[in-house]
Structure formats: structure tokens, C-alpha cells
Coordinates of C-alpha atoms in Angstrom, one line a residue:
X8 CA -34.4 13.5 -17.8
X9 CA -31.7 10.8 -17.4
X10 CA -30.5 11.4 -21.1
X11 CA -29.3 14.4 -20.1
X12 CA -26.3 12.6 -18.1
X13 CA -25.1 10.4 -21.1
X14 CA -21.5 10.2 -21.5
X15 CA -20.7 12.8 -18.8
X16 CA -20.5 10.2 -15.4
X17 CA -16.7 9.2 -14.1
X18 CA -16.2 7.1 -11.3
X19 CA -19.1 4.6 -11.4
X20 CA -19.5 1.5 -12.5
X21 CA -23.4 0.8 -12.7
X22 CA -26.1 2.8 -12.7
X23 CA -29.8 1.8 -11.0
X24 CA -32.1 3.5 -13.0
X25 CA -35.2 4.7 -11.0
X26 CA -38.9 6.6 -12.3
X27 CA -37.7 9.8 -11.6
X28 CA -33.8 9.7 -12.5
X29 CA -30.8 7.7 -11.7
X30 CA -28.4 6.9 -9.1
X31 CA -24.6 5.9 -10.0
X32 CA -22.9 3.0 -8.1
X33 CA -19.1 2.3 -7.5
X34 CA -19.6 -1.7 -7.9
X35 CA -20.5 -3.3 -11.4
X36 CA -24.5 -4.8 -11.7
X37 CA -23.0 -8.6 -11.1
X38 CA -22.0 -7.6 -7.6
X39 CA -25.5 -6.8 -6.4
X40 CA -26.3 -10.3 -5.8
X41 CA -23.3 -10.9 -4.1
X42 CA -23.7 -8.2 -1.9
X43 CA -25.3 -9.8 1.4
X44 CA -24.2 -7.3 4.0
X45 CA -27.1 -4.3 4.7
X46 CA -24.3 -1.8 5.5
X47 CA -22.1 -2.7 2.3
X48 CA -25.7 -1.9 0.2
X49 CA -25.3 1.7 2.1
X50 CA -21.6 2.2 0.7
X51 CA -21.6 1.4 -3.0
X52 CA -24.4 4.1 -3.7
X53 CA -22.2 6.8 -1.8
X54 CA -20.2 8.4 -4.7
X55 CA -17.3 9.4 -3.4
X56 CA -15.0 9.8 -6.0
X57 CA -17.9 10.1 -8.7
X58 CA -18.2 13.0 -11.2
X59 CA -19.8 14.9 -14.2
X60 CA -16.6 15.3 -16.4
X61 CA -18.0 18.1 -19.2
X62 CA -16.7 20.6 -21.6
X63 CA -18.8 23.7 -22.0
X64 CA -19.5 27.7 -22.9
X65 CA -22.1 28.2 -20.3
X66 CA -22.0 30.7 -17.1
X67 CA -24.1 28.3 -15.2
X68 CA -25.0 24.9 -14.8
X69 CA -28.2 23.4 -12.8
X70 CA -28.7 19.9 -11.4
X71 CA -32.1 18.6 -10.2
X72 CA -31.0 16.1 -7.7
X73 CA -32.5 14.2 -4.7
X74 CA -30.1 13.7 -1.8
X75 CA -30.0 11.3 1.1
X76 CA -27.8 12.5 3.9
X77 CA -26.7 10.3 7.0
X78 CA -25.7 11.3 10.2
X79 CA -24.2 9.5 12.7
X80 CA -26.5 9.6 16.0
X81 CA -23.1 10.7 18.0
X82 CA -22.7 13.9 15.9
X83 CA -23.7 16.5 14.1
X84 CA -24.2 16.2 10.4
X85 CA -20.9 16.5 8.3
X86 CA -21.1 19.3 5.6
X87 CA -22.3 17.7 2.5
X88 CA -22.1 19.3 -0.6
X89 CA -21.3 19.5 -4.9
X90 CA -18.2 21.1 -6.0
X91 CA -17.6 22.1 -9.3
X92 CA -13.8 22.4 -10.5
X93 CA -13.3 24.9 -13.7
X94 CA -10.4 24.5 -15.9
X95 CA -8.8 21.9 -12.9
X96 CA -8.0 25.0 -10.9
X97 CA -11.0 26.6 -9.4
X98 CA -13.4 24.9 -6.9
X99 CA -16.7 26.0 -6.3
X100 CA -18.9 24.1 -3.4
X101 CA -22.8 24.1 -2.9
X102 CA -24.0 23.0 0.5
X103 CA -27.2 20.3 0.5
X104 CA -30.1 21.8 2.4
X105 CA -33.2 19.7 1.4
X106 CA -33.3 15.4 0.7
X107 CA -34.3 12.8 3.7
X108 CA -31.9 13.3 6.4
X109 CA -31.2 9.3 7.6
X110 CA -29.7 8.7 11.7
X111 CA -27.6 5.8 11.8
X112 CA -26.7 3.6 14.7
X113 CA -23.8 1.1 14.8
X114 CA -23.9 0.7 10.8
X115 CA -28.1 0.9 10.3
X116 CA -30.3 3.0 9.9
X117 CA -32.7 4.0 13.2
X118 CA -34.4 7.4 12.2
X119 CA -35.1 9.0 8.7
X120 CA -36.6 12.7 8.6
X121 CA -37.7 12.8 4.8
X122 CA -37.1 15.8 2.7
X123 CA -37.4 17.0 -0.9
X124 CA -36.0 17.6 -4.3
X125 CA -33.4 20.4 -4.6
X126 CA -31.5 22.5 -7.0
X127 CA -28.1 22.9 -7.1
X128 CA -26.7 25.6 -9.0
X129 CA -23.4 26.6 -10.1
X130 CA -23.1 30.1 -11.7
X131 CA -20.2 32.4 -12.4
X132 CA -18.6 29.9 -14.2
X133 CA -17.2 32.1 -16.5
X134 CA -17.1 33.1 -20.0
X135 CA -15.9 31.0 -23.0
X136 CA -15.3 27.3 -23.3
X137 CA -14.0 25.5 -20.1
X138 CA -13.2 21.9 -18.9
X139 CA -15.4 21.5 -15.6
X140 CA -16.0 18.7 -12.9
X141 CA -18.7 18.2 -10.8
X142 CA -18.1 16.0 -7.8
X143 CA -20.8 14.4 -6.2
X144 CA -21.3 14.5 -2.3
X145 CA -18.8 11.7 -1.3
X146 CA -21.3 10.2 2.2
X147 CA -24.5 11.0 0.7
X148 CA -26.6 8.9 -2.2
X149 CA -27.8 11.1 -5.1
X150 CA -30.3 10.3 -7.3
X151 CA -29.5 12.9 -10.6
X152 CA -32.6 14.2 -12.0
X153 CA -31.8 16.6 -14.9
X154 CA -28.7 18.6 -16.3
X155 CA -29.4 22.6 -17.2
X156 CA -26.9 24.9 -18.6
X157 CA -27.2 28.5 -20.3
X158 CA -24.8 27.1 -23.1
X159 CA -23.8 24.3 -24.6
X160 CA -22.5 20.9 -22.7
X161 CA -20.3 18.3 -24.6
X162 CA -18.4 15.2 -22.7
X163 CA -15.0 16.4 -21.4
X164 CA -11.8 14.3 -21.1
X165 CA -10.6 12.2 -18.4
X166 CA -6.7 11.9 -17.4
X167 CA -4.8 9.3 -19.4
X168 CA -3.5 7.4 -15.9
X169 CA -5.9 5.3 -14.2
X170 CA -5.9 5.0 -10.3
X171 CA -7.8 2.6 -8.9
X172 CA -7.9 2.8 -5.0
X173 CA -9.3 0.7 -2.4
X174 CA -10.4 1.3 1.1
X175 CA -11.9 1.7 4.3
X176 CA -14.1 4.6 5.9
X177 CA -10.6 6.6 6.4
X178 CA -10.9 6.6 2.3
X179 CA -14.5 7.5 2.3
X180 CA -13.9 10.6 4.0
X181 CA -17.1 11.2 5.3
X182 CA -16.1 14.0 7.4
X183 CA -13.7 15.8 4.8
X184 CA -16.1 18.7 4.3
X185 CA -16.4 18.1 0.8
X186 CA -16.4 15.6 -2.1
X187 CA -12.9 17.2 -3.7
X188 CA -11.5 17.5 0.1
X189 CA -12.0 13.8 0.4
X190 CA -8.1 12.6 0.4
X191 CA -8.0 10.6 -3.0
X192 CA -9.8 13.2 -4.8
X193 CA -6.8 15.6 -3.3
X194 CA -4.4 13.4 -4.5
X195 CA -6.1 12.0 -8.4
X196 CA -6.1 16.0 -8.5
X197 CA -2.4 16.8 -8.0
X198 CA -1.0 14.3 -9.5
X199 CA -3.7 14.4 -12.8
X200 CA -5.1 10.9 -11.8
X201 CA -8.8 9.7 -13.3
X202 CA -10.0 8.0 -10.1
X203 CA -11.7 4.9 -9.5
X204 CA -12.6 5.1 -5.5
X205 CA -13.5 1.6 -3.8
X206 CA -13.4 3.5 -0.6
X207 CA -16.4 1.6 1.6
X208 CA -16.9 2.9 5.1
X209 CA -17.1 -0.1 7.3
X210 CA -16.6 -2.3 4.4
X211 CA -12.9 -3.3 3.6
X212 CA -13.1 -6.7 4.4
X213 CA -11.4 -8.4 1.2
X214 CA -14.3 -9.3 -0.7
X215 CA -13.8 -11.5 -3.8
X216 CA -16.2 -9.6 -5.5
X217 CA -14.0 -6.4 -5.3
X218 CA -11.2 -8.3 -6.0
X219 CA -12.3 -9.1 -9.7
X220 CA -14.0 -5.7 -9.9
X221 CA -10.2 -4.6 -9.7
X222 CA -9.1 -7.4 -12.1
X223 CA -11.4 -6.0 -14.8
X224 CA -10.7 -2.5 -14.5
X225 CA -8.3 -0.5 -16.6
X226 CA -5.3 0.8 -14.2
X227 CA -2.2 2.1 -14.6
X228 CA -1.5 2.2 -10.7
X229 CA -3.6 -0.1 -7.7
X230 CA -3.7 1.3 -3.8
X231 CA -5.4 -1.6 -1.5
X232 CA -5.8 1.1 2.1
X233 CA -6.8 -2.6 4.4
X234 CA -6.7 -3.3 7.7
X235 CA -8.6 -1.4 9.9
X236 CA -12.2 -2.9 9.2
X237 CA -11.3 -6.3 9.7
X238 CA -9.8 -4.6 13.1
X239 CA -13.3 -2.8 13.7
X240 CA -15.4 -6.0 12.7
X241 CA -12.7 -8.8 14.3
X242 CA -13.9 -10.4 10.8
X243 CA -10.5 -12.4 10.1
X244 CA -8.2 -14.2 12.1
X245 CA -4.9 -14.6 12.1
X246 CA -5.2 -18.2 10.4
X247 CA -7.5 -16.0 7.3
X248 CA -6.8 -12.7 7.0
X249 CA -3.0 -13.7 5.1
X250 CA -4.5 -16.1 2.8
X251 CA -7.2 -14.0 2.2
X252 CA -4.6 -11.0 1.6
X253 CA -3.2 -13.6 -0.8
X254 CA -5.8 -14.2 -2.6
X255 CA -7.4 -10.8 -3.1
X256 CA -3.8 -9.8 -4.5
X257 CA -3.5 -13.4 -6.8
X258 CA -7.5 -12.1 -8.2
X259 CA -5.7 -8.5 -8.8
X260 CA -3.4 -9.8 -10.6
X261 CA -4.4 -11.9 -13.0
X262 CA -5.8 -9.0 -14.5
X263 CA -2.8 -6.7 -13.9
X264 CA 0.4 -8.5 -13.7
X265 CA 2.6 -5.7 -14.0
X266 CA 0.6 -3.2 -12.7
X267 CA 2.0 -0.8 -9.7
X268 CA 0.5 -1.8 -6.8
X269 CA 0.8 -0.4 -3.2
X270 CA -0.5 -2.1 -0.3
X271 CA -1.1 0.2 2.4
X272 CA -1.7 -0.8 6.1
X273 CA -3.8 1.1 8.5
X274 CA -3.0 4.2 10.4
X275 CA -2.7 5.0 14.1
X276 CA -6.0 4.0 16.0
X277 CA -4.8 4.2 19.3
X278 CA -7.1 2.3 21.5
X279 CA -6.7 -1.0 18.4
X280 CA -3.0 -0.7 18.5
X281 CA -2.6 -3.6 21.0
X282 CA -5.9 -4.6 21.5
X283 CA -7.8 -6.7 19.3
X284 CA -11.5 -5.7 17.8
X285 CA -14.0 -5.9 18.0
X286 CA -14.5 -2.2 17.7
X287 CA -17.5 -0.7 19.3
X288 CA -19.0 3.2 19.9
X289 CA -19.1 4.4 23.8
X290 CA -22.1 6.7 24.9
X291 CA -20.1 9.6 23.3
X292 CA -19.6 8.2 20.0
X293 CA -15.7 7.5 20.5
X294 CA -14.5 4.0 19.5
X295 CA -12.9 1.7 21.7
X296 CA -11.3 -1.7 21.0
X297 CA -13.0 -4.3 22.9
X298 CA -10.0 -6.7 22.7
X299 CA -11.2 -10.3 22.0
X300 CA -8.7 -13.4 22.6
X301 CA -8.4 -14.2 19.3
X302 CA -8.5 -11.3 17.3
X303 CA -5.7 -9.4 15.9
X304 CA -4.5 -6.1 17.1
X305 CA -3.5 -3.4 14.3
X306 CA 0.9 -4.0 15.6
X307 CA 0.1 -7.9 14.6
X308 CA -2.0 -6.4 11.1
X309 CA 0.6 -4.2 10.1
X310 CA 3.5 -7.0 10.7
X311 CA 1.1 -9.6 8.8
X312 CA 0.5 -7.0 5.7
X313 CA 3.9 -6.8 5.7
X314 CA 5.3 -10.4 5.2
X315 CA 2.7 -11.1 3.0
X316 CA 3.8 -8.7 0.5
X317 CA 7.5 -9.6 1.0
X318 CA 6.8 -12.9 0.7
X319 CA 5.5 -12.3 -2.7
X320 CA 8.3 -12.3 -6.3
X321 CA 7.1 -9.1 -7.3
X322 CA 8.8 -6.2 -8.3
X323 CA 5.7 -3.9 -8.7
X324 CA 4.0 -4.8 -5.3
X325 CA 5.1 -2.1 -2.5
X326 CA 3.8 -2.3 0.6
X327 CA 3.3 1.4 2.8
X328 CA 3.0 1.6 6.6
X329 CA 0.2 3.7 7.2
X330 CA 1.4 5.5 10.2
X331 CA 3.9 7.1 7.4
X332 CA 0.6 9.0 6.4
X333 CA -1.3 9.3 10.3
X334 CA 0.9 8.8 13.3
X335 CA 1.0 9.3 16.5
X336 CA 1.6 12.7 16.7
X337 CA -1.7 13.3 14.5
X338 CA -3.7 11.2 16.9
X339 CA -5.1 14.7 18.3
X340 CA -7.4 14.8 15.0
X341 CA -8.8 11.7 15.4
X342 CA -12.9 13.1 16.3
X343 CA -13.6 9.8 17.5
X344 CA -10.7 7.9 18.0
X345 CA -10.5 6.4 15.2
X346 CA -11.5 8.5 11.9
X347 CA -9.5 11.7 11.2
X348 CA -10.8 15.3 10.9
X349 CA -10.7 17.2 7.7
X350 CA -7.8 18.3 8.6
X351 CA -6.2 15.1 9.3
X352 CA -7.5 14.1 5.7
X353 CA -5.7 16.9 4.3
X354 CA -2.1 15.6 5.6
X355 CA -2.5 11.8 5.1
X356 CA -3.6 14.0 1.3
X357 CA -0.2 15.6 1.3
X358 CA 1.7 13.1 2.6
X359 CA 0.3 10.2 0.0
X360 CA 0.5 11.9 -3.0
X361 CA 4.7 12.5 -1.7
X362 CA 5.0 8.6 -1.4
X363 CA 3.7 7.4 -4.1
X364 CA 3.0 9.5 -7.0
X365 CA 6.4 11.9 -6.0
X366 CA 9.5 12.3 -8.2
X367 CA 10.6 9.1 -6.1
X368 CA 7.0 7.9 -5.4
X369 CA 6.0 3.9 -5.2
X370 CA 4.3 4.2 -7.9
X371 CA 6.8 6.1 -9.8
X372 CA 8.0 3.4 -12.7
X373 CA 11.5 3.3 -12.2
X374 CA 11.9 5.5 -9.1

């Protein structure tokens, strides 16, 4: 009973209706055709950083939902679960049990062990009227099926600032625990942010079609996280990847001249640091750069990020090393060698929202 989701979805920007619910997406309809790459189809139906925003009296709330978890074959499953904030403050998480359960292998699918329909409830909510979120699992896709409460349920309001952020896998936050432990969630919470996550695993590569998603959008303040999957992919050069920095920020732009915008460069990978991608999975799952001729390592990214953005006459373009937020003394909590723990995404958390939405944050007009 899709109707009962009307007016309560943050976050997404297209929904693909289906005969038995619906499932939200973080790219507008017009990019589906543009869209070629299979893995990039995975990503935009993950909604990380998507929400129920809702007002209500009721003690409990129940959602009929069908989940499909992944897995990457080199690990165990990640905890995927809903968490429900109350009155911005209290957090309450609900594991996934049930849904198909999909292996994937170097980006695709290989395996799928199919599962069912679940409930997910959230009770103890407490009495009276209260402003509650629920986040949707931020690696998983969810198809919503119906919306149950013991009380009544009314639209709630989003923060007036507008964040728009986008990113790699290392925004994703697959392996965060939780869709409100994901780092931007963290963050848009602190610092009373509505979120707009672009976070694709495997899938910052600069597309145009993101580019004027961005354009479009209301924002008050832009993050661009790049680098590190053009690393992974060795899908630039050093003769593209400037202009194409260029252009995604010209596309940006035109739709947000003034806009705060912070350009953020990769963290510490060490095995990519002065080896160029591509970037490939051992027999243990860790990542290793493979270091092609004419690739570019992350040193040469980082030093090409940064010219671009000084090159440019803009007052409100910043530009933010990413080892300020992962370095190498946090290279322990790198599972894989190249994507943090939950515990590293709870520092570069920490350490983000300090830079750029502190008293004398980049983002800070004026600071």
C-alpha cells in the first residue's frame, strides 16, 4: 500500500514503482538511460542517506518491507539494519533477518540465496506527539510495502540547510553497522543538515549525469568526496581526469554559483599511494594496487585535485585533503586495505563535521 508512504520519503530522487510496493532511488528517472554501467544500477537503489521523515502520537510503527542484502564473497555479511531517530536524539536499530541474501564478486553478482518479506517494527516509541526518522539500510535495496502505526502519522519537517554530498564507497559506508552510523548521516545529524547522499560504492567516476543532478538540486552547501574510484578503476588519465574535474565543477555551477562547495580528495590507501590502479582483490579479499604505466597514483590525484581547485576564481570553492579526515595513523582500520571499519567511519564522522560545518568550518559563510 504505496499510498501509505506519500509525502514522508527524504533523500530520493525517483521512485520505481513495482506490483507489490516501491523502491526509492538516489538518481532522478532521466538518469536511467544514461546509466550503462551494471554495478552503477546496483548503487543508486541502495538508500543510504534515505528516510521516512514523520510526525506522530503513536507507540509503534510497522513497515512491511522486502530487503536485498549483499555480501561481499571475502566476508561476512555487514549488519544491516532500520534505525528510527525520536525527537533527533534517540536511535533505535532493527537488524534484517529475512529478504534474498546476493554474493558479489569483483562488483557482480555470482550467488543469490532468496528470502522473504519481513516486518520491521519499532515500538516503545513513546507517548505523545514526536518528530521521528526512519533510515533505511544504507548497502541494501528496499522495496517499502506498507506503513502501520497505533496512532496517527503526518509528514514531519526536514532541516532548512541542504547538504548535498558526493562520493565513493568510503561515503557509502557499507560496513558502518548502520544507516545513521554511515559518516554523512553522523554529520547531516550534528550539524542539523537535510542530506542529499550521492555516495556510490565503486561509482565516483565524474559522471555528467550526476553533475547536473547536483546542478538542479536545492543546496545550501556541496561536498564532491573523488578520487579514489578512478584510482580503483584506472578510469582517467592524467590527460582526463582535470578537465573532467573541470567540467563536473563548471556543470555544478551553473546551477550554484555561489554555493559552498568543498572538494575533498581521497584518504590514505596505502598500497595506491604510489602505485597506480588498477585496484584488484587478492585471495583474502584485501585490495592491492596493480600499478599500470600510465595510471595515476593517489600522491599525483591529490596534487592534481589540488591545482584544479586553485586554479579556479572562486571564493566559495575549498578544496580538503582527505588524509586530514583518514591518515596514516588510522591505516590500522582499513579491513581491507582500502575501506575503513565502523570505527574508522566514526572519526573521518568527527573529524568532517570539525572542518567544515565547525565554528571555523569550510563551509562556514564567512569563517
Amino acid at each position: 500500500m504505496t499510498a501509505a508512504f506519500d509525502g514522508l520519503l527524504a533523500g530520493a530522487l525517483d521512485i520505481e514503482r513495482t506490483e507489490t510496493g516501491l523502491i526509492p532511488r538516489r538518481l532522478p528517472a532521466w538518469t536511467r538511460p544514461q546509466i550503462t554501467d551494471p554495478y552503477m544500477r546496483l548503487m543508486v537503489p541502495r538508500p543510504a542517506g534515505v528516510r521516512l521523515v514523520l510526525r506522530t502520537d503513536a507507540g509503534a510503527l510497522e513497515l512491511d518491507v522486502f530487503v536485498t542484502r549483499f555480501r561481499n564473497a571475502y566476508f561476512p555479511l555487514f549488519p544491516v539494519a532500520f534505525d528510527a531517530v525520536v525527537d533527533g536524539t534517540r536511535v533505535l536499530s532493527r537488524p534484517v533477518r529475512d529478504g534474498d541474501l546476493c554474493i558479489v564478486r569483483a562488483g557482480a553478482v555470482t550467488d543469490t540465496v532468496r528470502g522473504v518479506p519481513e516486518t520491521i517494527r519499532f515500538d516503545g516509541l513513546g507517548p505523545g506527539w514526536k518528530d521521528v526518522e526512519v533510515w533505511l539500510p544504507q548497502a541494501a535495496v528496499v522495496e517499502l510495502r506498507d506503513l502501520r502505526a497505533d496512532g496517527a502519522v503526518t509528514p514531519g519537517r526536514l532541516p532548512e540547510r541542504k547538504w548535498v554530498h558526493y562520493g565513493s564507497s568510503i561515503s557509502h559506508c557499507a560496513e558502518a553497522g548502520g544507516p545513521t552510523s554511515a559518516w554523512p548521516a553522523r554529520v547531516a545529524r550534528a550539524a542539523g543538515l537535510d542530506l542529499t547522499c550521492l555516495a556510490f560504492a565503486g561509482n565516483c567516476h565524474l559522471d555528467p549525469f550526476v553533475a547536473r543532478t547536483i546542478r538542479d538540486l536545492p543546496a545550501d552547501v556541496i561536498t564532491l568526496k573523488i578520487g579514489i574510484n578512478v584510482q580503483n578503476l584506472d578510469s582517467l588519465k592524467e590527460r582526463t581526469f582535470g578537465p573532467a574535474l573541470h567540467g563536473f565543477l563548471d556543470t555544478v555551477r551553473d546551477g550554484h554559483p555561489e554555493t559552498p562547495l568543498v572538494v575533498v580528495s581521497p584518504i590514505i590507501c596505502p598500497t595506491a599511494e604510489d602505485r597506480a590502479g588498477p585496484t584488484v582483490q587478492d585471495g583474502q579479499g584485501r585490495y592491492h594496487a596493480t600499478g599500470s604505466t600510465s595510471g595515476l597514483t593517489l600522491v599525483r590525484m591529490r596534487e592534481l585535485i589540488e591545482e584544479a581547485v586553485a586554479s579556479r576564481a572562486d571564493a566559495a570553492l575549498s578544496c580538503l585533503d582527505g588524509r586530514s579526515l583518514f591518515g596514516e595513523d588510522d591505516a590500522d582500520d582499513l579491513y581491507d586495505g582500502l575501506h575503513p571499519n565502523a570505527d574508522g567511519y566514526r572519526r573521518i564522522a568527527e573529524r568532517f563535521h570539525a572542518l567544515v560545518f565547525g565554528p571555523n568550518g569550510m563551509a562556514v559563510p564567512g569563517a
